[in-house]
DNA sequence: AAATATTATGTTAGCGTTAACATAATAATA
DNA sequence: TATTATTATGTTAACGCTAACATAATATTT
């Protein structure tokens, strides 16, 4: 492999000292325009690029942000991918690279992260976050941020989270404003925080508009097409005029059940889903020839904000502990006025 | 943040020289058992972990493998994710970490990769690989490996690829052995290499068994449910007894068309798909109550092998230029003897 | 013009590790 | 026991960069 030149060679070629070159490549300190040009010329001629490893060692800072993704079944990879995309962008805008630790089930990363000196700070994402990791970074005072709101064993992390409560509340209110009162909800959960929050938003909206909460319209957590299908079949017995479904797969199943029952969307029943899997959502819309109204999580923005938050933290700036991101309600063609 | 100790502090604590500590942590050279224990004790007491940045600078080697994923629509993220998982594992087994560059559309990575000194070698994956990147690493003699077979502008890369030709040939032969001769093929493409190869395998099997190739049974590239649905509707006019579909989404669409036509799988028609998206596949199987026979790409193995290949290359070992991975035919319940 | 401020450049040491060589201690051989 | 091989340890100088300080060259003020 062709060896790349170093800063000292550039300095020699330009007839200046190493520090002058350093100042030029870092745009720091004062360098006269004349010398700057000389140095830039030498850099170009030698095809020089700074050695990031050496720089990191000298600065005691890598400008690399770590992102740990605890993958699991059920939550679609695409969901994470978009967020990762956003984190990447946010980090990049602030001059950071991203090192993603993922795809290793149930593994602990924090020792490597806090010790290896490869990352300046870390973002944790995923449902099954390794407890040891949290405790470890926390005790070491290593800068970390959560994506997803939580509180673990008394530790209050810096976190950023989609505002599921508000998002679902707004969607439900939309249905209520259209005249619906018999609104089904598929996806209750006492374990999964986002699903829990969604139900909460649903309930808040009902309460605010004096619609009586009817537990018979609410169905257990659903992750798969089959779950959604079965839940919807049961729900239809209650003759709801609208339904909110917590998950793309379940929405597909539920929609199938609606079709099988000979009902039309939105004529006979209004449907609102969540776009946790946008690709699948689009595919599905395309297939059934309908634009489902969805509650959209701005995943890229979420990731960006997470990166900014983590970097603010690791750079020692004052950083708010909690950060909620608004969801967007996509008012498409699957809801109708009663 | 709590500062972590360094090698010299460990050396002092153990009453030995820095090199002795270095030898202990690297398991290299000769160290007497007595001193080794002393050093290990000091390491434990000081909670020491080597600084990887410093080590990389000294060794001029990071033991980090780069993986560039050129993402795009159409190919499901989950597909890549499993491969990444495999690369991670393979790298890990050989003492390497993985730095994934991805999620930045149409971006060129190679300058950063070849210059930053952060990675020792790189794997490229994805359909729309950046031409400049290839040329760049190639000209610099930087070690690189492709996932997916190709030849770009006269450059013959080291590559690893699923053997789509063989896999599809075997699946087709299976159908022929079951007595099928009117076998449809959905997913022809002259652009996408894997799809091209799949058709080739299909044709080879027909040829080998003296079944006449009928272009009317072959349909254009299909990526979406709708594509698969439409293609299948057309294909059914030819009354095929079996069909091979190149893609999970298309398979779902095609299956829907079969059902709508009032046909049963496998009684009326045998179906073989590809499991490029295993999660969706499972969900779908679950939903239609059928275990689709699929041609499975061993993605984790593929990734592992890619890592081994790249590392072998960058360590200067003799490495074969091409490496084909066998596909697995999952003989489930969607094929029937004629 | 002298004194001071400002800008431009240079020098040196150190970041934490390992490579390369040097030396000391022990074991094996003559 | 002296000589040689082997094993165990140490010393020093990189790796390529930047921080911190020092100095030189200008520009600005009095």
XYZ file of C-alpha atoms (C1' of nucleotides) in Angstrom:
736
model
C 0.000 0.000 0.000
C 1.172 3.487 -0.766
C 2.373 5.233 2.359
C 0.739 8.545 3.061
C 2.777 11.541 4.041
C 2.752 13.147 7.431
C 2.607 16.626 8.825
C 6.354 17.000 9.206
C 6.931 16.228 5.551
C 4.370 18.850 4.649
C 6.095 21.338 6.940
C 9.439 20.680 5.270
C 7.966 20.952 1.803
C 6.310 24.248 2.670
C 9.362 25.515 4.508
C 7.493 26.140 7.732
C 7.268 24.529 11.134
C 4.982 21.642 12.007
C 2.753 23.857 14.130
C 2.054 26.161 11.248
C 0.821 23.208 9.248
C -1.228 22.074 12.206
C -2.776 25.531 12.405
C -3.650 25.496 8.748
C -5.339 22.108 8.788
C -7.237 22.987 11.922
C -8.039 26.536 10.929
C -6.888 27.662 14.317
C -4.602 30.417 15.510
C -3.198 33.079 13.269
C -1.578 32.233 9.983
C -0.802 34.798 7.333
C -2.504 34.306 4.018
C 0.815 33.878 2.262
C 2.020 30.989 4.427
C -1.429 29.447 4.431
C -1.266 29.223 0.651
C 2.221 27.754 0.758
C 1.063 25.116 3.197
C -2.098 24.314 1.273
C -0.020 23.860 -1.837
C 2.310 21.441 -0.074
C -0.658 19.565 1.339
C -2.114 19.166 -2.100
C 1.154 18.136 -3.684
C 1.846 15.505 -1.066
C -1.792 14.459 -0.996
C -1.652 14.821 2.729
C -4.486 13.964 5.093
C -4.087 14.181 8.845
C -3.736 10.952 10.749
C -6.803 10.844 12.929
C -5.329 8.307 15.290
C -2.386 10.517 16.128
C -4.634 13.516 16.459
C -6.925 11.641 18.809
C -4.036 10.578 20.966
C -2.686 14.099 21.211
C -6.050 15.692 21.813
C -7.299 12.933 24.066
C -10.462 13.098 22.079
C -11.510 11.097 19.055
C -14.484 13.102 17.860
C -16.256 9.832 17.519
C -19.667 9.293 18.975
C -20.700 5.777 19.944
C -24.128 4.394 19.280
C -25.144 1.154 20.908
C -28.183 -0.535 19.437
C -29.623 -3.412 21.391
C -31.421 -5.226 18.605
C -34.242 -7.591 19.194
C -37.042 -9.327 17.397
C -40.299 -7.524 16.985
C -38.918 -4.075 16.510
C -38.127 -3.741 12.894
C -34.521 -3.042 11.898
C -35.745 -0.375 9.502
C -37.045 1.539 12.470
C -33.617 1.711 13.995
C -31.946 2.276 10.696
C -33.652 5.567 10.100
C -32.754 6.758 13.546
C -29.149 5.699 13.019
C -29.255 7.669 9.820
C -30.330 10.720 11.785
C -27.687 10.238 14.446
C -25.107 9.999 11.716
C -26.273 13.248 10.187
C -26.469 15.100 13.476
C -23.016 13.924 14.469
C -21.582 14.770 11.101
C -22.917 18.318 11.285
C -21.009 18.815 14.490
C -17.799 17.285 13.206
C -18.185 13.850 14.728
C -18.021 10.403 13.245
C -20.216 7.604 14.379
C -19.188 4.203 15.631
C -22.128 1.847 15.791
C -22.086 -1.104 18.135
C -24.880 -3.438 17.232
C -25.865 -6.818 15.984
C -24.408 -8.674 18.878
C -27.169 -10.104 20.935
C -27.134 -9.567 24.659
C -23.645 -8.300 24.627
C -22.186 -5.759 26.930
C -20.331 -2.965 25.243
C -19.622 -0.470 27.916
C -16.226 -1.714 29.023
C -14.919 -1.401 25.539
C -16.623 1.918 25.141
C -15.457 3.585 28.293
C -11.970 2.200 28.226
C -10.866 1.870 24.684
C -10.781 5.632 24.262
C -12.392 5.203 20.907
C -15.502 7.205 21.585
C -16.047 10.440 23.446
C -19.625 9.707 24.382
C -22.357 7.207 23.715
C -26.009 6.928 22.782
C -28.034 3.904 23.822
C -30.981 2.724 21.813
C -33.240 -0.309 21.899
C -35.653 -1.917 24.273
C -33.460 -4.489 25.944
C -30.706 -2.200 27.066
C -28.009 -3.994 28.988
C -28.299 -2.975 32.633
C -24.644 -3.477 33.332
C -23.782 -1.060 30.566
C -25.893 1.678 32.068
C -24.529 1.231 35.516
C -21.023 1.161 34.159
C -21.128 4.369 32.127
C -23.101 6.057 34.843
C -20.631 5.253 37.585
C -17.692 6.281 35.463
C -19.324 9.569 34.612
C -18.992 8.714 30.946
C -21.309 10.922 28.855
C -24.337 9.005 27.640
C -27.802 9.639 26.253
C -30.799 7.386 25.848
C -33.110 7.231 22.920
C -36.413 6.326 24.484
C -37.589 7.607 27.768
C -36.783 5.606 30.836
C -35.614 5.352 34.333
C -33.487 2.421 35.306
C -32.851 1.310 38.849
C -33.020 4.809 40.128
C -30.707 6.142 37.454
C -32.192 9.096 35.628
C -30.494 9.236 32.264
C -30.337 12.079 29.819
C -32.868 10.981 27.279
C -34.707 11.871 24.147
C -38.011 10.303 23.216
C -40.827 10.608 20.721
C -43.814 12.098 22.485
C -46.105 9.127 22.038
C -48.660 10.401 24.524
C -49.154 13.661 22.739
C -49.039 12.086 19.289
C -51.692 9.522 20.043
C -53.771 12.071 21.892
C -53.818 14.329 18.868
C -54.745 11.491 16.531
C -57.543 10.419 18.834
C -58.791 13.976 19.119
C -58.858 14.151 15.364
C -61.179 11.169 15.299
C -63.338 12.639 18.017
C -63.587 15.897 16.108
C -64.769 13.871 13.118
C -67.575 12.642 15.332
C -66.222 9.270 16.391
C -66.771 8.006 19.899
C -66.531 4.270 19.456
C -62.815 4.241 18.818
C -60.958 0.967 19.107
C -57.380 0.746 20.278
C -55.185 -2.202 19.366
C -51.859 -2.439 21.108
C -52.202 -2.030 24.839
C -49.130 -3.005 26.803
C -47.978 -2.706 30.343
C -44.415 -3.548 29.504
C -43.448 -1.757 26.341
C -43.168 1.901 27.219
C -44.084 3.382 23.832
C -47.223 1.265 23.641
C -48.080 2.177 27.178
C -47.730 5.847 26.312
C -49.866 5.473 23.226
C -52.735 4.132 25.266
C -52.270 6.975 27.702
C -52.629 9.517 24.914
C -55.740 7.753 23.698
C -57.228 7.905 27.170
C -56.302 11.545 27.662
C -58.102 12.512 24.476
C -61.236 10.610 25.456
C -61.202 12.183 28.888
C -60.683 15.669 27.579
C -63.688 15.340 25.275
C -65.839 13.523 27.796
C -65.977 10.311 25.871
C -66.365 7.384 28.214
C -63.411 4.985 28.165
C -64.594 1.526 27.207
C -62.039 -1.205 27.952
C -63.850 -3.560 25.597
C -62.579 -1.469 22.728
C -58.976 -1.886 23.842
C -56.898 -4.880 22.867
C -53.662 -6.331 24.101
C -50.263 -5.626 22.684
C -49.913 -6.762 19.132
C -46.720 -7.158 17.206
C -47.603 -9.398 14.288
C -50.024 -9.440 11.413
C -51.818 -12.313 13.048
C -52.151 -10.440 16.340
C -53.654 -7.485 14.535
C -55.938 -9.688 12.529
C -57.281 -11.520 15.566
C -57.678 -8.371 17.623
C -59.551 -6.645 14.835
C -61.881 -9.586 14.383
C -62.807 -9.355 18.045
C -63.044 -5.596 17.969
C -65.422 -5.641 15.011
C -67.968 -7.387 17.172
C -68.213 -4.121 19.115
C -68.999 -2.267 15.901
C -66.463 0.519 16.296
C -66.461 3.415 13.846
C -62.732 3.982 14.112
C -59.582 2.231 15.264
C -56.019 3.117 16.185
C -53.374 0.432 15.761
C -49.946 0.646 17.344
C -47.783 -1.062 14.783
C -47.378 -1.540 11.037
C -47.572 -5.328 11.011
C -50.665 -5.318 13.173
C -52.225 -2.711 10.927
C -51.814 -4.959 7.939
C -53.463 -7.820 9.777
C -56.244 -5.626 11.062
C -56.934 -4.203 7.639
C -57.211 -7.696 6.252
C -59.782 -8.542 8.905
C -61.747 -5.417 8.007
C -61.739 -6.353 4.350
C -62.764 -9.923 5.099
C -65.693 -8.617 7.105
C -66.799 -6.853 3.953
C -66.191 -3.411 5.360
C -64.665 -0.453 3.556
C -62.017 1.972 4.790
C -62.868 4.759 5.519
C -66.568 4.469 4.654
C -67.400 1.918 7.321
C -64.455 2.364 9.639
C -61.694 4.922 10.022
C -58.177 3.595 10.573
C -55.072 5.232 12.004
C -51.758 3.411 12.239
C -48.174 4.095 13.203
C -45.502 4.224 10.568
C -42.756 2.465 12.479
C -41.884 0.713 9.243
C -42.192 3.175 6.449
C -41.122 0.922 3.628
C -43.624 -1.745 4.530
C -46.250 0.916 5.034
C -45.713 2.304 1.569
C -45.727 -1.143 0.043
C -48.920 -1.929 1.801
C -50.645 1.331 0.885
C -49.666 0.700 -2.665
C -51.102 -2.762 -2.532
C -54.449 -1.970 -0.978
C -54.776 1.227 -2.979
C -55.285 3.406 0.046
C -53.263 5.994 1.880
C -53.485 5.050 5.516
C -53.528 7.903 7.982
C -50.573 7.360 10.246
C -48.862 8.800 13.217
C -45.349 9.341 12.010
C -42.291 9.292 14.200
C -39.756 11.728 12.766
C -36.974 9.232 13.127
C -34.263 11.120 11.353
C -34.939 14.208 13.402
C -35.010 12.077 16.525
C -31.585 10.687 15.706
C -30.203 14.112 14.884
C -31.392 15.545 18.140
C -29.970 12.604 20.029
C -26.574 13.240 18.466
C -26.709 16.924 19.308
C -27.715 16.162 22.839
C -24.930 13.664 23.372
C -22.312 15.931 21.863
C -23.504 18.884 23.897
C -23.176 16.705 26.962
C -19.739 15.331 26.207
C -18.432 18.772 25.357
C -19.468 19.878 28.785
C -22.235 22.239 27.739
C -25.369 22.679 29.752
C -27.840 20.141 28.450
C -31.473 19.555 29.373
C -32.048 16.124 30.858
C -35.196 15.338 28.906
C -36.107 16.025 25.338
C -39.423 15.122 23.719
C -39.893 15.079 19.968
C -43.308 15.764 18.510
C -44.901 13.155 16.300
C -46.553 14.097 13.040
C -50.078 13.108 12.243
C -50.347 12.285 8.546
C -53.923 13.024 7.661
C -54.471 10.728 4.712
C -57.525 9.049 3.276
C -58.360 6.412 5.833
C -60.394 8.637 8.161
C -63.891 9.956 7.477
C -66.321 12.293 9.157
C -69.131 10.475 10.883
C -15.130 11.588 34.108
C -12.862 9.274 36.010
C -9.474 9.113 34.383
C -8.274 5.635 33.543
C -4.779 4.575 34.376
C -2.075 3.893 31.863
C 0.546 1.290 31.269
C 3.309 3.180 33.053
C 1.284 3.440 36.217
C 0.679 -0.273 36.071
C 4.384 -0.857 35.579
C 5.198 1.225 38.626
C 2.601 -0.485 40.751
C 3.903 -3.890 39.745
C 7.512 -2.832 40.095
C 8.428 -3.761 36.533
C 9.163 -1.923 33.312
C 6.550 -0.745 30.862
C 7.547 -3.387 28.315
C 6.901 -6.191 30.734
C 3.393 -4.902 31.190
C 3.016 -4.591 27.453
C 4.128 -8.190 27.081
C 1.633 -9.374 29.626
C -1.336 -7.607 28.082
C -0.362 -8.795 24.622
C 0.649 -12.283 25.665
C 3.797 -11.889 23.679
C 7.412 -12.564 24.405
C 8.644 -14.331 27.497
C 7.440 -13.353 30.921
C 7.956 -15.483 33.997
C 4.844 -16.706 35.713
C 5.736 -14.813 38.880
C 5.991 -11.413 37.212
C 2.945 -12.130 35.075
C 0.905 -12.579 38.233
C 2.309 -9.411 39.754
C 1.383 -7.474 36.643
C -2.071 -8.986 36.390
C -2.692 -8.041 39.978
C -1.673 -4.445 39.354
C -3.839 -4.343 36.241
C -6.813 -5.511 38.199
C -6.211 -3.141 41.074
C -5.858 -0.138 38.832
C -8.701 -1.319 36.615
C -6.412 -0.810 33.699
C -7.396 -1.265 30.064
C -5.034 -0.499 27.226
C -5.603 2.657 25.266
C -6.447 1.433 21.809
C -5.695 4.738 20.174
C -2.148 4.773 21.459
C -1.686 1.158 20.522
C -2.935 1.818 17.031
C -0.546 4.682 16.593
C 2.404 2.644 17.755
C 1.479 -0.414 15.752
C 0.337 1.528 12.723
C -2.621 -0.771 12.717
C -6.009 -0.300 14.295
C -7.395 -3.817 14.050
C -10.549 -2.224 12.801
C -12.239 -3.449 9.683
C -14.347 -1.013 7.709
C -17.667 -1.938 6.185
C -19.263 0.404 3.717
C -22.927 -0.215 3.029
C -24.421 1.648 0.130
C -28.049 1.604 1.149
C -30.882 2.050 -1.257
C -34.582 1.537 -1.529
C -35.881 -1.821 -2.612
C -33.314 -3.918 -0.843
C -34.522 -4.401 2.617
C -32.364 -3.125 5.489
C -32.903 -6.396 7.306
C -31.094 -8.125 4.493
C -27.995 -6.057 5.098
C -28.381 -6.185 8.825
C -27.924 -9.904 9.006
C -24.862 -9.734 6.834
C -23.444 -6.967 8.988
C -24.094 -9.183 11.940
C -22.024 -11.888 10.292
C -19.200 -9.541 9.391
C -19.135 -8.399 12.972
C -18.858 -11.964 14.212
C -16.220 -12.943 11.712
C -14.141 -9.892 12.499
C -14.536 -10.399 16.213
C -13.307 -13.972 15.984
C -10.110 -12.722 14.434
C -9.617 -9.910 16.910
C -10.992 -7.088 14.836
C -13.607 -4.473 15.516
C -15.976 -3.235 12.896
C -16.563 0.317 11.785
C -19.676 0.595 9.673
C -20.052 3.441 7.226
C -23.618 3.603 6.072
C -26.811 5.526 5.952
C -25.389 8.392 4.018
C -26.855 8.383 0.577
C -24.572 8.644 -2.372
C -21.645 9.543 -0.267
C -18.069 8.746 -0.974
C -16.205 7.217 1.911
C -12.936 6.087 0.517
C -10.877 9.188 1.201
C -11.730 9.034 4.823
C -11.159 5.334 4.852
C -7.814 5.200 3.172
C -6.397 8.271 4.814
C -7.787 8.521 8.267
C -5.862 5.457 9.377
C -8.900 4.293 11.220
C -9.389 1.050 9.365
C -6.919 -1.538 8.123
C -9.113 -2.769 5.319
C -12.595 -2.418 3.970
C -15.572 -4.410 2.758
C -18.004 -2.918 0.279
C -21.617 -3.979 0.165
C -24.704 -2.773 -1.647
C -25.910 -2.416 -5.167
C -25.053 1.180 -5.909
C -21.420 1.100 -4.952
C -19.677 4.411 -5.441
C -17.363 4.094 -8.439
C -14.940 6.668 -7.155
C -14.511 4.721 -3.955
C -13.513 1.593 -5.796
C -11.059 3.337 -8.039
C -9.599 5.107 -5.060
C -8.948 2.089 -2.865
C -7.810 0.109 -5.845
C -5.239 2.636 -6.958
C -3.889 3.063 -3.469
C -3.562 -0.659 -3.022
C -5.771 -0.443 0.038
C -7.127 -3.901 0.951
C -10.771 -4.275 0.006
C -13.348 -6.987 -0.567
C -16.737 -6.921 -2.211
C -19.851 -8.614 -1.059
C -21.586 -9.460 -4.290
C -19.927 -10.516 -7.458
C -18.986 -7.833 -9.910
C -16.487 -6.350 -12.236
C -16.234 -2.608 -12.446
C -14.539 -0.760 -15.255
C -11.989 -3.458 -15.712
C -11.233 -3.725 -12.027
C -11.511 -7.268 -10.758
C -12.112 -7.061 -7.041
C -11.721 -9.723 -4.422
C -15.283 -10.733 -3.834
C -17.621 -13.050 -2.043
C -21.078 -13.787 -3.291
C -24.016 -16.059 -2.663
C -24.146 -18.624 -5.437
C -27.502 -17.595 -6.827
C -27.072 -19.595 -10.000
C -26.518 -22.841 -8.183
C -29.171 -22.114 -5.563
C -31.879 -21.389 -8.068
C -30.792 -24.287 -10.227
C -31.185 -26.670 -7.325
C -34.586 -25.317 -6.421
C -35.735 -25.605 -10.017
C -34.392 -29.139 -10.242
C -36.350 -29.968 -7.138
C -39.520 -28.880 -8.880
C -38.622 -30.806 -12.009
C -37.985 -33.900 -9.930
C -41.446 -33.480 -8.461
C -42.734 -33.668 -12.017
C -43.187 -29.978 -12.791
C -42.370 -28.647 -16.229
C -44.549 -25.573 -16.426
C -42.542 -23.577 -13.922
C -43.036 -19.831 -13.776
C -40.266 -17.434 -12.882
C -41.013 -13.992 -11.507
C -38.078 -11.617 -11.203
C -36.107 -11.480 -14.410
C -33.636 -8.624 -14.564
C -30.854 -7.578 -16.839
C -29.501 -5.047 -14.409
C -29.576 -6.535 -10.946
C -26.910 -9.197 -10.862
C -28.455 -11.501 -8.271
C -31.733 -11.560 -10.180
C -29.878 -12.150 -13.381
C -28.074 -15.073 -11.810
C -31.281 -16.524 -10.459
C -32.765 -16.684 -13.926
C -29.570 -18.284 -15.172
C -29.883 -21.034 -12.589
C -33.487 -21.566 -13.566
C -32.494 -21.899 -17.181
C -29.616 -24.249 -16.445
C -31.922 -26.609 -14.580
C -34.437 -26.655 -17.410
C -31.704 -27.265 -19.931
C -30.126 -30.060 -17.930
C -33.448 -31.870 -17.690
C -34.475 -31.185 -21.248
C -37.395 -28.978 -20.311
C -38.018 -26.415 -23.013
C -37.516 -22.823 -21.832
C -40.710 -20.863 -22.317
C -40.218 -17.075 -22.077
C -43.940 -16.631 -21.534
C -43.494 -18.120 -18.080
C -40.852 -15.576 -17.172
C -41.705 -12.140 -15.788
C -39.828 -8.935 -15.348
C -38.017 -7.862 -12.257
C -40.339 -7.409 -9.331
C -39.566 -5.639 -6.109
C -42.939 -4.844 -4.596
C -46.041 -6.687 -3.522
C -47.902 -5.079 -6.373
C -45.291 -6.183 -8.911
C -45.566 -9.732 -7.665
C -49.333 -9.580 -7.650
C -49.552 -8.295 -11.201
C -46.956 -10.681 -12.538
C -48.683 -13.632 -10.913
C -52.032 -12.642 -12.345
C -50.519 -12.699 -15.805
C -48.613 -15.871 -15.168
C -51.737 -17.714 -14.003
C -53.181 -17.346 -17.485
C -50.486 -19.785 -18.593
C -51.668 -22.320 -16.018
C -48.284 -23.065 -14.471
C -47.976 -25.851 -11.918
C -45.160 -24.165 -10.049
C -43.520 -20.775 -9.660
C -40.264 -19.333 -8.342
C -40.316 -15.767 -7.085
C -37.180 -13.728 -6.506
C -38.148 -11.601 -3.551
C -40.159 -11.675 -0.346
C -42.412 -8.719 -1.126
C -43.205 -10.044 -4.570
C -43.935 -13.449 -3.065
C -46.539 -11.932 -0.796
C -48.181 -10.198 -3.712
C -48.029 -13.303 -5.860
C -49.515 -15.454 -3.136
C -52.378 -13.033 -2.778
C -53.054 -13.317 -6.504
C -53.048 -17.100 -6.225
C -55.541 -17.004 -3.387
C -57.751 -14.563 -5.227
C -57.824 -16.899 -8.188
C -59.222 -19.509 -5.844
C -56.146 -21.683 -6.040
C -54.500 -23.567 -3.184
C -50.825 -23.830 -2.345
C -49.404 -26.403 -2.862
C -52.365 -28.410 -4.181
C -52.875 -26.317 -7.296
C -49.546 -24.626 -7.555
C -46.139 -25.076 -5.929
C -44.374 -21.950 -4.766
C -40.713 -21.267 -4.003
C -39.501 -17.879 -2.756
C -36.330 -16.267 -1.521
C -35.976 -15.365 2.110
C -34.198 -12.078 1.683
C -36.353 -10.738 4.479
C -36.676 -13.423 7.070
C -38.776 -11.506 9.550
C -41.365 -10.588 6.977
C -41.265 -14.112 5.652
C -42.025 -15.559 9.046
C -44.775 -13.049 9.675
C -46.294 -13.890 6.373
C -46.048 -17.654 6.816
C -47.688 -17.231 10.164
C -50.467 -15.218 8.614
C -51.310 -17.466 5.702
C -50.779 -20.579 7.782
C -48.258 -22.072 5.406
C -44.559 -22.698 5.457
C -43.275 -21.395 2.172
C -40.407 -23.262 0.633
C -37.606 -20.789 0.238
C -34.131 -20.456 -1.036
C -32.250 -19.146 1.932
C -29.165 -17.016 1.731
C -26.922 -17.831 4.699
C -26.370 -14.179 5.406
C -24.520 -14.505 8.660
C -22.135 -17.015 7.153
C -21.718 -14.762 4.148
C -20.742 -11.863 6.385
C -18.376 -13.992 8.411
C -16.610 -15.232 5.347
C -16.351 -11.721 3.995
C -14.667 -10.607 7.192
C -12.245 -13.515 7.097
C -11.437 -12.814 3.500
C -10.794 -9.128 4.084
C -8.640 -9.780 7.116
C -6.666 -12.462 5.334
C -6.065 -9.954 2.577
C -5.049 -7.053 4.761
C -2.734 -9.249 6.785
C -0.948 -10.096 3.595
C -1.936 -13.736 3.414
C -2.621 -15.489 0.167
C -6.322 -15.062 -0.518
C -8.482 -16.466 -3.310
C -9.993 -13.753 -5.454
C -13.463 -15.249 -5.655
C -15.536 -16.975 -3.037
C -19.004 -18.385 -3.590
C -21.320 -19.287 -0.749
C -23.881 -22.020 -1.198
C -27.538 -21.213 -0.686
C -29.801 -23.495 1.294
C -33.023 -24.800 -0.094
C -35.620 -24.950 2.676
C -37.950 -27.699 1.608
C -41.161 -26.693 3.342
C -44.800 -27.303 2.609
C -45.435 -25.172 -0.434
C -44.268 -27.685 -3.028
C -46.065 -30.818 -4.071
C -45.427 -33.774 -6.317
C -47.334 -33.584 -9.559
C 10.920 57.136 17.850
C 10.021 54.385 21.843
C 6.713 51.564 24.093
C 3.140 48.561 23.750
C -0.132 45.493 21.603
C -0.969 42.256 18.129
C -0.095 38.887 14.838
C 2.774 35.275 13.023
C 5.735 31.656 13.659
C 8.697 28.281 16.121
C 10.301 24.870 19.940
C 9.598 21.391 22.963
C 7.378 17.928 25.390
C 3.989 14.651 25.774
C -0.403 11.733 24.480
C 0.092 5.884 25.713
C 1.682 2.437 23.396
C 5.009 -0.821 20.925
C 9.366 -2.024 17.985
C 13.904 -2.649 18.174
C 17.632 -3.223 20.427
C 20.334 -3.994 24.824
C 21.255 -6.261 28.936
C 20.677 -9.246 32.936
C 19.450 -13.651 34.847
C 18.975 -18.325 34.427
C 19.465 -22.900 32.192
C 21.909 -26.100 29.243
C 25.914 -27.668 27.357
C 30.812 -28.710 26.793
C 33.514 -24.598 35.920
C 33.595 -21.987 31.891
C 30.928 -21.323 27.741
C 27.061 -20.949 25.250
C 22.114 -20.874 24.607
C 17.847 -19.425 26.398
C 14.694 -16.870 28.952
C 13.465 -12.713 31.322
C 13.588 -7.994 31.725
C 14.809 -3.148 30.641
C 15.908 1.242 27.784
C 15.093 4.186 24.243
C 13.111 6.016 20.380
C 9.567 6.250 17.547
C 4.200 6.519 15.864
C 2.001 11.642 14.073
C -0.096 14.869 16.099
C -1.297 19.056 19.329
C -0.899 21.907 23.830
C 1.653 25.045 25.987
C 4.852 28.057 25.993
C 8.486 31.055 23.738
C 9.972 34.136 20.411
C 10.044 36.913 16.283
C 7.843 40.043 13.206
C 4.721 43.342 12.431
C 1.214 47.002 13.618
C -0.575 50.381 16.792
C -0.379 53.626 20.137
C 1.787 57.337 22.931
